Every structure is written in C-alpha cells, then in structure tokens.
Coordinates of C-alpha atoms in Angstrom, one line a residue:
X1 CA 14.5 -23.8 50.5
X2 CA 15.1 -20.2 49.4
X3 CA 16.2 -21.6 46.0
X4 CA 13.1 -23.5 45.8
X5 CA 11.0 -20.6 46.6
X6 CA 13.0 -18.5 43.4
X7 CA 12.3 -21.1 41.0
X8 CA 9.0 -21.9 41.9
X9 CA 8.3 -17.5 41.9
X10 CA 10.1 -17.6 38.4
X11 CA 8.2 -20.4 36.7
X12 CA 4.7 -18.8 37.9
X13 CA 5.8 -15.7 36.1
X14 CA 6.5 -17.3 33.1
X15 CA 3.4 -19.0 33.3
X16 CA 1.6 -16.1 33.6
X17 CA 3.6 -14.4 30.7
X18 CA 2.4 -16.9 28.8
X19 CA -1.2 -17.0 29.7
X20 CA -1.6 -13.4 29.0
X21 CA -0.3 -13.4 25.7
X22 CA -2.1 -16.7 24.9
X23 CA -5.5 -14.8 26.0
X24 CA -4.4 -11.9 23.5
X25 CA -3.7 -13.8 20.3
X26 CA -6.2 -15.9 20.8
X27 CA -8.8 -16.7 17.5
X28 CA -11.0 -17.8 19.3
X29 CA -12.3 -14.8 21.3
X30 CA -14.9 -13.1 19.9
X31 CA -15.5 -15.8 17.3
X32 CA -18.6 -16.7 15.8
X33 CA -20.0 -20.1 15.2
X34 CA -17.9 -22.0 12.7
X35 CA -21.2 -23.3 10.9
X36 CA -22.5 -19.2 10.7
X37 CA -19.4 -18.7 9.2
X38 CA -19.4 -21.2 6.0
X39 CA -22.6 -19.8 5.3
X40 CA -21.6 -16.1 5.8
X41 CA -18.8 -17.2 3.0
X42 CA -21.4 -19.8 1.2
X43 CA -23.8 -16.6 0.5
X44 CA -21.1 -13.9 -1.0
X45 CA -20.1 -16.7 -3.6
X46 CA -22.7 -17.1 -6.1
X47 CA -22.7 -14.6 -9.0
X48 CA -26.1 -14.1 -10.0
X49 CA -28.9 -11.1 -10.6
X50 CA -27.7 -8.1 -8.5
X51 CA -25.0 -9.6 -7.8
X52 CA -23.5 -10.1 -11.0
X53 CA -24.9 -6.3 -12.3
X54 CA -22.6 -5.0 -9.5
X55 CA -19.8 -6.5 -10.7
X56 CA -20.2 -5.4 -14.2
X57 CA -20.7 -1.6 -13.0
X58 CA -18.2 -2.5 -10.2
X59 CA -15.8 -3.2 -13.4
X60 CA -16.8 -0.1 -15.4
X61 CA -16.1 2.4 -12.4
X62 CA -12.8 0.4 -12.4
X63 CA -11.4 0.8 -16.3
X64 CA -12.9 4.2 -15.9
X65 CA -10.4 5.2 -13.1
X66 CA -7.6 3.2 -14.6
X67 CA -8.3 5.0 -17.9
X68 CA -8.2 8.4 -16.5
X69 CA -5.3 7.8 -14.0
X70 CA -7.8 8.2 -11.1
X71 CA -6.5 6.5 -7.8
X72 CA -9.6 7.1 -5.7
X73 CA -12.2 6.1 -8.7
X74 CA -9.8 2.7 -9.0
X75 CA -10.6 2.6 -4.7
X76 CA -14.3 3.3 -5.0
X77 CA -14.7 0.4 -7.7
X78 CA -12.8 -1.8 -5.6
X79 CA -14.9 -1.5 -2.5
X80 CA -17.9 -2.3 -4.5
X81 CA -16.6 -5.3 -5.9
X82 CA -17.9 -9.0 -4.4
X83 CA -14.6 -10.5 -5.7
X84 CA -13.8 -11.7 -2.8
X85 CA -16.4 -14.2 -2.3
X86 CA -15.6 -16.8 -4.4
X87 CA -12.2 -17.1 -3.7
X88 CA -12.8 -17.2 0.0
X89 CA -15.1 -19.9 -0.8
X90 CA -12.3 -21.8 -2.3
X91 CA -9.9 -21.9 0.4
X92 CA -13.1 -22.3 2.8
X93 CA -14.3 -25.6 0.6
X94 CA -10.9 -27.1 0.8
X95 CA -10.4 -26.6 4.4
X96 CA -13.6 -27.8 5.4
X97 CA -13.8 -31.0 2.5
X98 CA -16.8 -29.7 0.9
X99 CA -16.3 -30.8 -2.6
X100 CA -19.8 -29.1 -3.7
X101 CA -18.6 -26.3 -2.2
X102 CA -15.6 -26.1 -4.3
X103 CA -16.9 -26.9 -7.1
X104 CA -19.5 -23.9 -6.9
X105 CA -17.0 -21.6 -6.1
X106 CA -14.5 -22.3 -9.3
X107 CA -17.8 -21.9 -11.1
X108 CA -18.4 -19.2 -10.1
X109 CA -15.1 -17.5 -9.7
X110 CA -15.0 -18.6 -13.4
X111 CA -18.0 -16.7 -14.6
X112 CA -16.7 -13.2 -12.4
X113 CA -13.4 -13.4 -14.3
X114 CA -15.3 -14.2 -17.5
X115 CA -17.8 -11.2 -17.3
X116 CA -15.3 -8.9 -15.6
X117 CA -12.6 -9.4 -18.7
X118 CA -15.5 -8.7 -21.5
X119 CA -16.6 -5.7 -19.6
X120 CA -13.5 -4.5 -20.0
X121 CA -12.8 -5.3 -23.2
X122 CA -15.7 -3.6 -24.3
X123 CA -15.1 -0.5 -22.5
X124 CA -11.4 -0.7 -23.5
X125 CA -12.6 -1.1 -27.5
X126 CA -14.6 1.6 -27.1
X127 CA -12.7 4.5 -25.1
X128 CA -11.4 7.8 -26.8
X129 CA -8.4 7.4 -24.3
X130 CA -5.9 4.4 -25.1
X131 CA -2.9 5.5 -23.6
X132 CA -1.2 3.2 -20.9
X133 CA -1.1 5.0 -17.7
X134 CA 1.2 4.6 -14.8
X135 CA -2.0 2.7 -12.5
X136 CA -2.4 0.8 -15.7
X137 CA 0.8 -0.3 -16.0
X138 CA 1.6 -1.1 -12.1
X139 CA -0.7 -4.2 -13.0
X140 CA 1.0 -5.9 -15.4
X141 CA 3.6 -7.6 -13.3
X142 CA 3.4 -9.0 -9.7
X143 CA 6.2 -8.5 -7.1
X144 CA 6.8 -10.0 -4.0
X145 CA 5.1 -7.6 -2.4
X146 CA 1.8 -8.2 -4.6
X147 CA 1.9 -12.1 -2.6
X148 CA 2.8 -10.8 0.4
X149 CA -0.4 -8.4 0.9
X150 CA -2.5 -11.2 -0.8
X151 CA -1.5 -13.7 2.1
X152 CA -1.6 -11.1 5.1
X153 CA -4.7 -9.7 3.6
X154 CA -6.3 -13.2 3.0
X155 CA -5.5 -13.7 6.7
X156 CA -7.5 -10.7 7.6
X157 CA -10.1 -11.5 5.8
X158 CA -11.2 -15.0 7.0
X159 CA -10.4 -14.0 10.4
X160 CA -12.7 -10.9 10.6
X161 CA -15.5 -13.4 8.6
X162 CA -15.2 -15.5 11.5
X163 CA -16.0 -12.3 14.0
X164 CA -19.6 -12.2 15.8
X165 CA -19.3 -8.7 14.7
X166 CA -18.4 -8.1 11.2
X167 CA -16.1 -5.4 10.6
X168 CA -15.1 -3.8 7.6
X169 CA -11.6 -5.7 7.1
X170 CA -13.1 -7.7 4.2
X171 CA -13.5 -4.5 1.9
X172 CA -10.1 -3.6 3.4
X173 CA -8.6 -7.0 1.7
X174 CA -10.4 -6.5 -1.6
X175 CA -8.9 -2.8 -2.0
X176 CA -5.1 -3.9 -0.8
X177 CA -4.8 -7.0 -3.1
X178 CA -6.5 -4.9 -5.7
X179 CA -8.0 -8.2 -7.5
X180 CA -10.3 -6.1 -9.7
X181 CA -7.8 -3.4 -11.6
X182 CA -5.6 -7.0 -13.2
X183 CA -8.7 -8.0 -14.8
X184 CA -9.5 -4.3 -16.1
X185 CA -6.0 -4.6 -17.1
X186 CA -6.4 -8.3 -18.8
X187 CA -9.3 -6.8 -20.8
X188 CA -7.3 -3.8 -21.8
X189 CA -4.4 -6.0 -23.1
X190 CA -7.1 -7.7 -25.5
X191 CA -8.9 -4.6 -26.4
X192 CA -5.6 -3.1 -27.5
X193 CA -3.9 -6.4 -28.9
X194 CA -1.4 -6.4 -26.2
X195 CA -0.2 -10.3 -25.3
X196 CA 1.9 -9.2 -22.6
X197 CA -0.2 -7.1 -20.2
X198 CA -3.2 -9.7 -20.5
X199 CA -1.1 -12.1 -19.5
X200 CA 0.7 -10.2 -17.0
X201 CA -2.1 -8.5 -15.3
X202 CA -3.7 -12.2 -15.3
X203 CA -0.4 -13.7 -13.5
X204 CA -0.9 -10.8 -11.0
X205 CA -4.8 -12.1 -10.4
X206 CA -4.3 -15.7 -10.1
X207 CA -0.9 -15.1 -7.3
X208 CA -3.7 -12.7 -5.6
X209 CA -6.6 -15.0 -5.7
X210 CA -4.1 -18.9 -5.0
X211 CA -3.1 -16.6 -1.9
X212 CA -6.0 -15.3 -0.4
X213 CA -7.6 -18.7 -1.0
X214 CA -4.7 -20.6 0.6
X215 CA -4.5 -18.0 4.0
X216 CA -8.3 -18.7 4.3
X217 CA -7.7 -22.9 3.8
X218 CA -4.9 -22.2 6.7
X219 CA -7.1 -20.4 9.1
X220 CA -10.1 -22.7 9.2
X221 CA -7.6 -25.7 8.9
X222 CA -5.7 -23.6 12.4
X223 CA -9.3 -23.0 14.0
X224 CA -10.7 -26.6 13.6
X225 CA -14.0 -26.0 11.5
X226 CA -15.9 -28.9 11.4
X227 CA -14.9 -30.8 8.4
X228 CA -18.2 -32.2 5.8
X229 CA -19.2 -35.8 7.0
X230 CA -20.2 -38.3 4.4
X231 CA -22.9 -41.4 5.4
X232 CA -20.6 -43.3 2.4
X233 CA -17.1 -43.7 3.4
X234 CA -16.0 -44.7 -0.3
X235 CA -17.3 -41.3 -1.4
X236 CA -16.0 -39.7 1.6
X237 CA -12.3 -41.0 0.6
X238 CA -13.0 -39.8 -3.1
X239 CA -13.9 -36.3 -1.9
X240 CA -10.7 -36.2 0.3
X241 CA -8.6 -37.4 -2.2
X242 CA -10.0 -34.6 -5.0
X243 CA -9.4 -31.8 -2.5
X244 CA -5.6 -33.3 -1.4
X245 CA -4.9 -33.0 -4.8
X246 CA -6.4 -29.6 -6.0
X247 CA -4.6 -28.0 -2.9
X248 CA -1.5 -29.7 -4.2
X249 CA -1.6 -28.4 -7.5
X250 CA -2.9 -24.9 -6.6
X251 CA -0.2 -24.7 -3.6
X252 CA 3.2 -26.5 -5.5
X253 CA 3.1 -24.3 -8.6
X254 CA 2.0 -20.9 -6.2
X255 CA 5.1 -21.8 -4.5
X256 CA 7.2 -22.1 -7.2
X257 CA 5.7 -18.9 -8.6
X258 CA 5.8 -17.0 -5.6
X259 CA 10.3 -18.5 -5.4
X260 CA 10.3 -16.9 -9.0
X261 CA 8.9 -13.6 -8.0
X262 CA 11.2 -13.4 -5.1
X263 CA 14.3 -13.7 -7.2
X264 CA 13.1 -11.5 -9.9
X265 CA 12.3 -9.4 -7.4
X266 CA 15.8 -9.1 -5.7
X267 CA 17.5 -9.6 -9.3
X268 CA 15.4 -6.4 -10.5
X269 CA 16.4 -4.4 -7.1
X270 CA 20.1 -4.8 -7.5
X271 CA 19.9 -4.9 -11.4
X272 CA 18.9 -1.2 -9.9
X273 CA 21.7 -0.7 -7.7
X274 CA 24.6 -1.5 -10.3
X275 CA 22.8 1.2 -12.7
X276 CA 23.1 4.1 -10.3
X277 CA 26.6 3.1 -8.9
X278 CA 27.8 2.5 -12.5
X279 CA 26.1 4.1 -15.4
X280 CA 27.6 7.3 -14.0
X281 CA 29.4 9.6 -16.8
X282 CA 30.6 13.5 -17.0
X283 CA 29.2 13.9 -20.4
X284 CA 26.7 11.0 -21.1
X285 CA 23.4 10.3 -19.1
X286 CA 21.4 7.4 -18.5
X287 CA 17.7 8.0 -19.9
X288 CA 16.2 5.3 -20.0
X289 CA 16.4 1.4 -18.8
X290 CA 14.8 -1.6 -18.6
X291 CA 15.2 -5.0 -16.9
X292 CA 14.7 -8.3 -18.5
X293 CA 14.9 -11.4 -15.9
X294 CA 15.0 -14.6 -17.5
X295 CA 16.2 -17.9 -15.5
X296 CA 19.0 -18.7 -17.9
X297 CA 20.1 -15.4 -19.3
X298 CA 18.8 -11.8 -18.3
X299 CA 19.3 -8.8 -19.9
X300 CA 20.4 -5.2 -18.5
X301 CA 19.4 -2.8 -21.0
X302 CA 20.6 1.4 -21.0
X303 CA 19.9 4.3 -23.2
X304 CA 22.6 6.8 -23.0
X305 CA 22.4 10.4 -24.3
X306 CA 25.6 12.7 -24.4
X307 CA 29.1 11.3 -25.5
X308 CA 29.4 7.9 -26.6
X309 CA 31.0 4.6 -24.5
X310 CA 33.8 3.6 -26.4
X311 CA 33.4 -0.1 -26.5
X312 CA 36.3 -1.1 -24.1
X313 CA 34.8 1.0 -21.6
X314 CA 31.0 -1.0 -22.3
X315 CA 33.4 -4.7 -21.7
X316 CA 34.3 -2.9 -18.5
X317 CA 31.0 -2.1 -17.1
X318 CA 30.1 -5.5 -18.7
X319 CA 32.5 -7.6 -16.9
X320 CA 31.5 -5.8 -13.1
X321 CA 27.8 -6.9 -13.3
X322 CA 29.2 -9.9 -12.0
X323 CA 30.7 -7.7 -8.7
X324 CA 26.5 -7.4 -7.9
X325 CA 26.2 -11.0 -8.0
X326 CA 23.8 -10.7 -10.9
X327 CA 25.4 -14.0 -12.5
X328 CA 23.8 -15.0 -16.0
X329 CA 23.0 -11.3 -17.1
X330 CA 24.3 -9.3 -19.8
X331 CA 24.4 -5.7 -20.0
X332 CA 23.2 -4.1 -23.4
X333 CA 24.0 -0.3 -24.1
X334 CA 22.4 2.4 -26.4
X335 CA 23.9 5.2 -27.4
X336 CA 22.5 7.9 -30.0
X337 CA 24.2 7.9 -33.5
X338 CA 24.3 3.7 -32.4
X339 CA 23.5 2.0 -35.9
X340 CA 19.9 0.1 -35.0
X341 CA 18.8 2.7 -32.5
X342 CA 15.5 4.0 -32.6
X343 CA 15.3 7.6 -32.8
X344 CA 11.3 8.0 -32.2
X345 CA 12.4 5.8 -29.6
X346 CA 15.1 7.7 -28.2
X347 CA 13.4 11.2 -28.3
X348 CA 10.7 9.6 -26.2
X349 CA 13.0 8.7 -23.7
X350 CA 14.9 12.2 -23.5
X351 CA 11.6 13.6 -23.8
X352 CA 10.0 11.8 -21.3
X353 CA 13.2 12.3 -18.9
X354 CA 12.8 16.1 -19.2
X355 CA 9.6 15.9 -18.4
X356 CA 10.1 13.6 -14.9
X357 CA 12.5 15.8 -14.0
X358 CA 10.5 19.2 -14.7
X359 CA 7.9 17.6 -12.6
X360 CA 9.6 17.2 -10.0
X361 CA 11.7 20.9 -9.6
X362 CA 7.3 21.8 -10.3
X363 CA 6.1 19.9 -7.5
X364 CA 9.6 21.0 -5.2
X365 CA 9.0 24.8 -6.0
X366 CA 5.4 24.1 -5.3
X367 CA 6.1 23.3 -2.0
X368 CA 8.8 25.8 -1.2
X369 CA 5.6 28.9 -2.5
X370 CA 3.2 26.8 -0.4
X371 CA 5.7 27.1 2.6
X372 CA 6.0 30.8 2.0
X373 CA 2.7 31.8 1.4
X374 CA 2.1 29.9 5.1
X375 CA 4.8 32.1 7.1
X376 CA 3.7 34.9 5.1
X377 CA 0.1 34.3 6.0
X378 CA 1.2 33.9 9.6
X379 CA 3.1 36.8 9.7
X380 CA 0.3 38.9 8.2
X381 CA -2.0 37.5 10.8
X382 CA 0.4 38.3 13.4
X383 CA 0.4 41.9 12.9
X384 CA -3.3 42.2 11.9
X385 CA -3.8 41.0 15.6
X386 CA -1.4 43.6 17.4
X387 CA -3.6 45.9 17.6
X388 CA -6.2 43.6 18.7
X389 CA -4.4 42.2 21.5
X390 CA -3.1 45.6 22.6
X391 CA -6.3 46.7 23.0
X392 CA -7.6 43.6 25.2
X393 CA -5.0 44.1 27.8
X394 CA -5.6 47.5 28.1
X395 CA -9.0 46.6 29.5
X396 CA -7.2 45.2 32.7
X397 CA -3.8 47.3 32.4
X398 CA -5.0 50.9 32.6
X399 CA -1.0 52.4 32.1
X400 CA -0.3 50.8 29.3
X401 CA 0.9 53.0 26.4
X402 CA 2.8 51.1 23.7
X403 CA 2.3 47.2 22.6
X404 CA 4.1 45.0 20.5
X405 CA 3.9 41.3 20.1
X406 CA 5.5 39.2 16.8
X407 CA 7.3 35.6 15.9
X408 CA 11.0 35.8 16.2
X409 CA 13.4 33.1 15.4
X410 CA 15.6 32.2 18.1
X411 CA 19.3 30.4 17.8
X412 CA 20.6 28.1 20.7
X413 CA 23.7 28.4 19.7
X414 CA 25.3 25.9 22.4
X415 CA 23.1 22.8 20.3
X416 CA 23.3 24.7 17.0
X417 CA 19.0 24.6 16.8
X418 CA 16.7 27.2 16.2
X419 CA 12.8 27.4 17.3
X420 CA 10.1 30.0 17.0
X421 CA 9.2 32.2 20.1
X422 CA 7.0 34.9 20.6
X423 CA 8.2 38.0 22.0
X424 CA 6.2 40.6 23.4
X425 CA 7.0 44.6 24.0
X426 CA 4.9 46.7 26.0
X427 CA 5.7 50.2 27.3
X428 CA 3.6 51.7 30.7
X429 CA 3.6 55.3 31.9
X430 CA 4.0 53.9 35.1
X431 CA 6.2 50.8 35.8
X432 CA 3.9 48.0 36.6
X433 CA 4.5 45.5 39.9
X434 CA 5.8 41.8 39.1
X435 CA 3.0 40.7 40.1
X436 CA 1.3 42.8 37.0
X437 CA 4.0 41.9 34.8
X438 CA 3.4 37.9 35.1
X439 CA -0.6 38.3 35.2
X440 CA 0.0 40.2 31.8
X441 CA 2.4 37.7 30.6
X442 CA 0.0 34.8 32.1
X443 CA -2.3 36.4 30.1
X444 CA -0.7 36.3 26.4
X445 CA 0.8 32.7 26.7
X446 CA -3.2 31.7 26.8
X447 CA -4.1 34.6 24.1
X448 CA -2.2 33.8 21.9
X449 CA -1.8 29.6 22.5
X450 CA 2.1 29.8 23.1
X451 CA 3.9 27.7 25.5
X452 CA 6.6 30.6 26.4
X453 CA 6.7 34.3 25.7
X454 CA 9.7 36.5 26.2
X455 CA 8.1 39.7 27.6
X456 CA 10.1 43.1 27.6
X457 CA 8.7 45.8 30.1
X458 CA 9.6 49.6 29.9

C-alpha cells in the first residue's frame, strides 16, 4: 500500500515536471493567428517603390562601411535592409503549399539580389578606395558557423513573426546572418574583376538565405499553419508535387553544402593546429600561410623567413601531417632565396607580420597607460579629497587634530591574494570613546562607498 502510494506520488511529479516545461516551450503561447501571419510575411516580400529605393540606399550605406572598414556603418545598413522578406516568404510558401506564393517570392528575391549586386558594382567601379579590407574579406567564404546562425537565426525570426506582439528579433536575424554585406561583396568581386570573392561571397548568401528559408518551412510545418486548399484536386496534386520537389532540391544540395563546410571547417582548424605545433624553428619563422581544402588533394602552404629547411627536414614535417589526421594533404614550404618565390610577395608578408605584431604590443601598451593613468587618477582624487573629508568630520568630532585616509594594497598572505582597502588615520587631542570611534568609522565606510576601512586612532 505504502509502495503504491510512492509510485503513484512519483509519477504525479513527473507529470507535473513535464507540464511545466511543456507550458514554457510552448509556440503556441502568445501566438498570433496563423492567417495574420502569412500576410505579415506576404507584405515584406514584394520589392517595389519605397521599398526597393531602401534597398538600394540600404546597399550603398553597406559597400560604404565595407569600404572604409566601418563595423557599425556595415550594422546600420543591415538593419535597414528588407532582405529578409522574401526569403521568409520562401520557406513560408513551401510550408503552407502556396505555389503563387513561391513563385512571387523567388521573383522577387531575384530582383533584390539583382539590384543589390549592380548597386554595388557601381559603387565598387567608382570608389577612390579599392583595397580589400578585413570585413570585406570575412565574406568571401562561409563556415560552419555562417549555417549555423542562419538556421538559429531563421528560427528566431519566424517565430517572433508569428508573435501578437512583434518584437525586434527580425532585424536581429538580418544583422546576425549578415545577408546584405555577401552581395556588397559579390558586386565588389565584379567591380574589381575578382572571380573568386563573387563567387564566394555568393556561396555565403545562398547557405544564408536556403537556411533561413528552410528554419521558417520547419516552424510553420511544426506549428500546423493551415495549408492552401484547391477546389481542383488535379491542380492541388500538381502544386504539391512542385513544392516536394523544390524543397528537395533546395534542402539535398544545402545539405551536402552545409557536410562540405563542416569538414573544411574542421580540416582548416587542425590544418591550424599542426602549423603552430610544427612550423616551430630557432632561426626561421613562419610569416605567412594559407589553406587550400580540396576533396581529393589539399594543400598546406608556409612562408618561412630566417634560415632555410633543408629538404629532409621539409619530408619530415611532410610525412607528420598525417599524425593530425589531415589525410590527402600536402604540405608546400617557402623559404626566401627559394628559386620561384615571390619577393614583392614575400616583403608583404614580413611586412605585414611586423605590422600585426606592432599592433598588438600598440594596443597591449595602450592598455597597460590606460590602466595607469586610472590608478593614478584615483590616487590623485584620493588625496584631493583628504582634506575634504577631514574637514566634514570635524563638524561632528570637535578633538580632532590630524586626518589621513588613502588606498593601500593589502597581502593575505595565508591564500597568497591581494585586495584594495582603505585605511584611515586620525589623531585627537583627546582620546575619543568607542562609541566615537565606530560612529566615525560608521561614518567613512558610507563617505567614501567602501565596504571595510581599517581605522588607526591616536
């Protein structure tokens, strides 16, 4: 009977474990009404009038800040863009079987990467300033990471649409996938005859866009929106079967994408590993590197500086790539004086390497005068103050003479740590009471916003 009464006790508490976490992840608190919500999604797709002028200006602001190395310009353009529209609509139209819907969202998907690629172009073709910078060049290559926030973020997205309240998640997703700096990036690439970054900074636009579109076509698939009905069946099964098989096409080759990024990704990250555990040498330095991932055959490449690798030592190094597990990859070393090496090339690198590491003793001493000037500024303020405080107390302690108070840096010596405490000296003509002594030392802990104060009476 006891037993009984046990289980019974210890399956309503796991019932009611459940229950309360089922009632806090659940969608569909809060939500709005699934037919408000295609058209919420249905209105922000079309490109067209004002619409279309802010995405052209939206674009503008955004080569502007890529040109010029601006993070918070390439953030402000971002916000402004209605990117997002369209691609939502996508996943939207195939989760719901609106083929019209679909259709119209391509279209116009189609016309915002158009215009936003000529914009850029334009602007790109026109610039004084046609040097690749670092924001620039963070575009022209997706990572794992680059599907990851596209799916999380596409999640976010369609979930806040589908609030009562809006909130401002939406603009949130558009800056973290960043869809509008690879398009900048694409039209740079053509403005400047450069194959690879258009293509690369594309790649990095369509994995964004296939993933935001496919979290939305999860969520509204998860949250039973009321599919399209047809009053002709036959056209009904026609529309089915051309959304089946444009979310098979878009998903199977975003998978197999997304499988390729993920071993490029952890190929690149060891490819890492094996150059700082390896490529270290008394008198030669590595100055530069640069990964190559290919399927079949990849490529490790080093530019040394200092005293050359005799070429037994380079088959060494060779044959413990495969130690990493980087099978299929070969590692390819130059050295200066090395018949075939650049030398423009090579003075780049060194100077560029001086330059990194310049930067950073800059930005470390920076810190260490900015630390300084702090505690100096403290210290200053401190003993500006003395006087100050001195003269406050003497308001309610008439015998008092002589008053010091300062910062002091105290050792515990038992846990080997030091901390900060202020210390206080004041002299009387006439030796107060302990009850005077703790009012005044009451008194400074709140004057001067300290949690303890060692005070020394004579």
């Amino acid at each position: 009977m006891i037993t009984e009464q046990k289980d019974r006790g210890f399956r309503k508490k796991a019932l009611d474990f459940l229950l309360f976490f089922k009632d806090r992840f659940d969608l569909h608190e809060g939500k709005e009404d699934e037919i408000e919500t295609i058209e919420y999604v249905r209105k922000n797709i079309e490109f067209k009038g004002a619409n279309l002028w802010i995405l052209i200006f939206a674009i503008l602001v955004a080569s502007v800040g890529l040109n010029v190395n601006s993070t918070a310009v390439i953030i402000g353009a971002m916000l402004i863009s209605p990117l997002m529209g369209p691609i939502m609509g996508i996943g939207m139209s195939a989760g719901i079987n609106d083929f019209e819907l679909l259709k119209k969202s391509l279209k116009n998907l189609g016309i915002a990467v158009f215009i936003s690629i000529i914009t850029s172009t334009i602007y790109f073709s026109f610039t004084p300033l046609d040097d690749a910078r670092s924001e620039l060049l963070a575009r022209t290559e997706p990572s794992i990471w680059d599907v990851f926030i596209a799916l999380f973020g596409g999640l976010a997205g369609i979930v806040a649409g589908s609030r009562k309240e809006k909130s401002n998640a939406i603009p949130g997703v558009a800056i973290a996938t960043a869809l509008m700096p690879p398009l900048c990036t694409a039209g740079y690439g053509l403005a400047t005859g450069n194959i690879y970054y258009f293509f690369g900074a594309f790649y990095l636009f369509f994995i964004n866009s296939v993933f935001i579109s496919l979290s939305t076509y999860l969520i509204v698939r998860f949250m039973n929106f009321p599919k399209k009905e047809f009053v002709d069946p036959k056209r009904e099964k026609r529309v089915k079967s051309y959304i089946t098989l444009f979310t098979i096409l878009t998903i199977v080759p975003s998978v197999y994408l997304a499988y390729n990024i993920v071993k490029r990704t952890l190929w690149e990250e060891i490819a890492n590993q094996y150059i700082a555990a390896e490529m270290q040498f008394p008198n030669a330095q590595v100055i530069h590197s640069k990964l190559t991932y290919e399927v079949d055959s990849s490529t490790i490449e080093v530019t040394l500086i200092g005293e050359k690798l005799d070429q037994e030592k380079i088959s060494m190094l060779n044959s413990r790539i495969k130690n990493y597990g980087l099978t299929n990859t070969h590692l390819s070393v130059k050295q200066s004086g090395d018949q075939g090496t650049d030398l423009n090339v090579l003075r780049s690198d060194v100077l560029k390497d001086l330059y990194e590491r310049n930067e950073n003793i800059i930005k470390d001493k920076d810190l260490r005068i900015a630390l300084l000037e702090k505690e100096i500024a403290d210290y200053g303020r401190t003993n500006r103050q003395v006087l100050d405080i001195g003269q406050e107390a003497l308001v309610n302690h008439k015998n008092l003479e002589k008053f010091s108070i300062n910062s002091s840096i105290i050792a515990n010596l038992d846990k080997g740590q030091q901390d900060t405490l202020v210390l206080a000296y004041a002299q009387f003509s006439r030796k107060p009471s302990q009850e005077e002594t703790n009012r005044l030392k009451e008194w400074l802990k709140l004057r001067t916003k300290s949690d303890s104060i060692a005070l020394i009476i004579q």
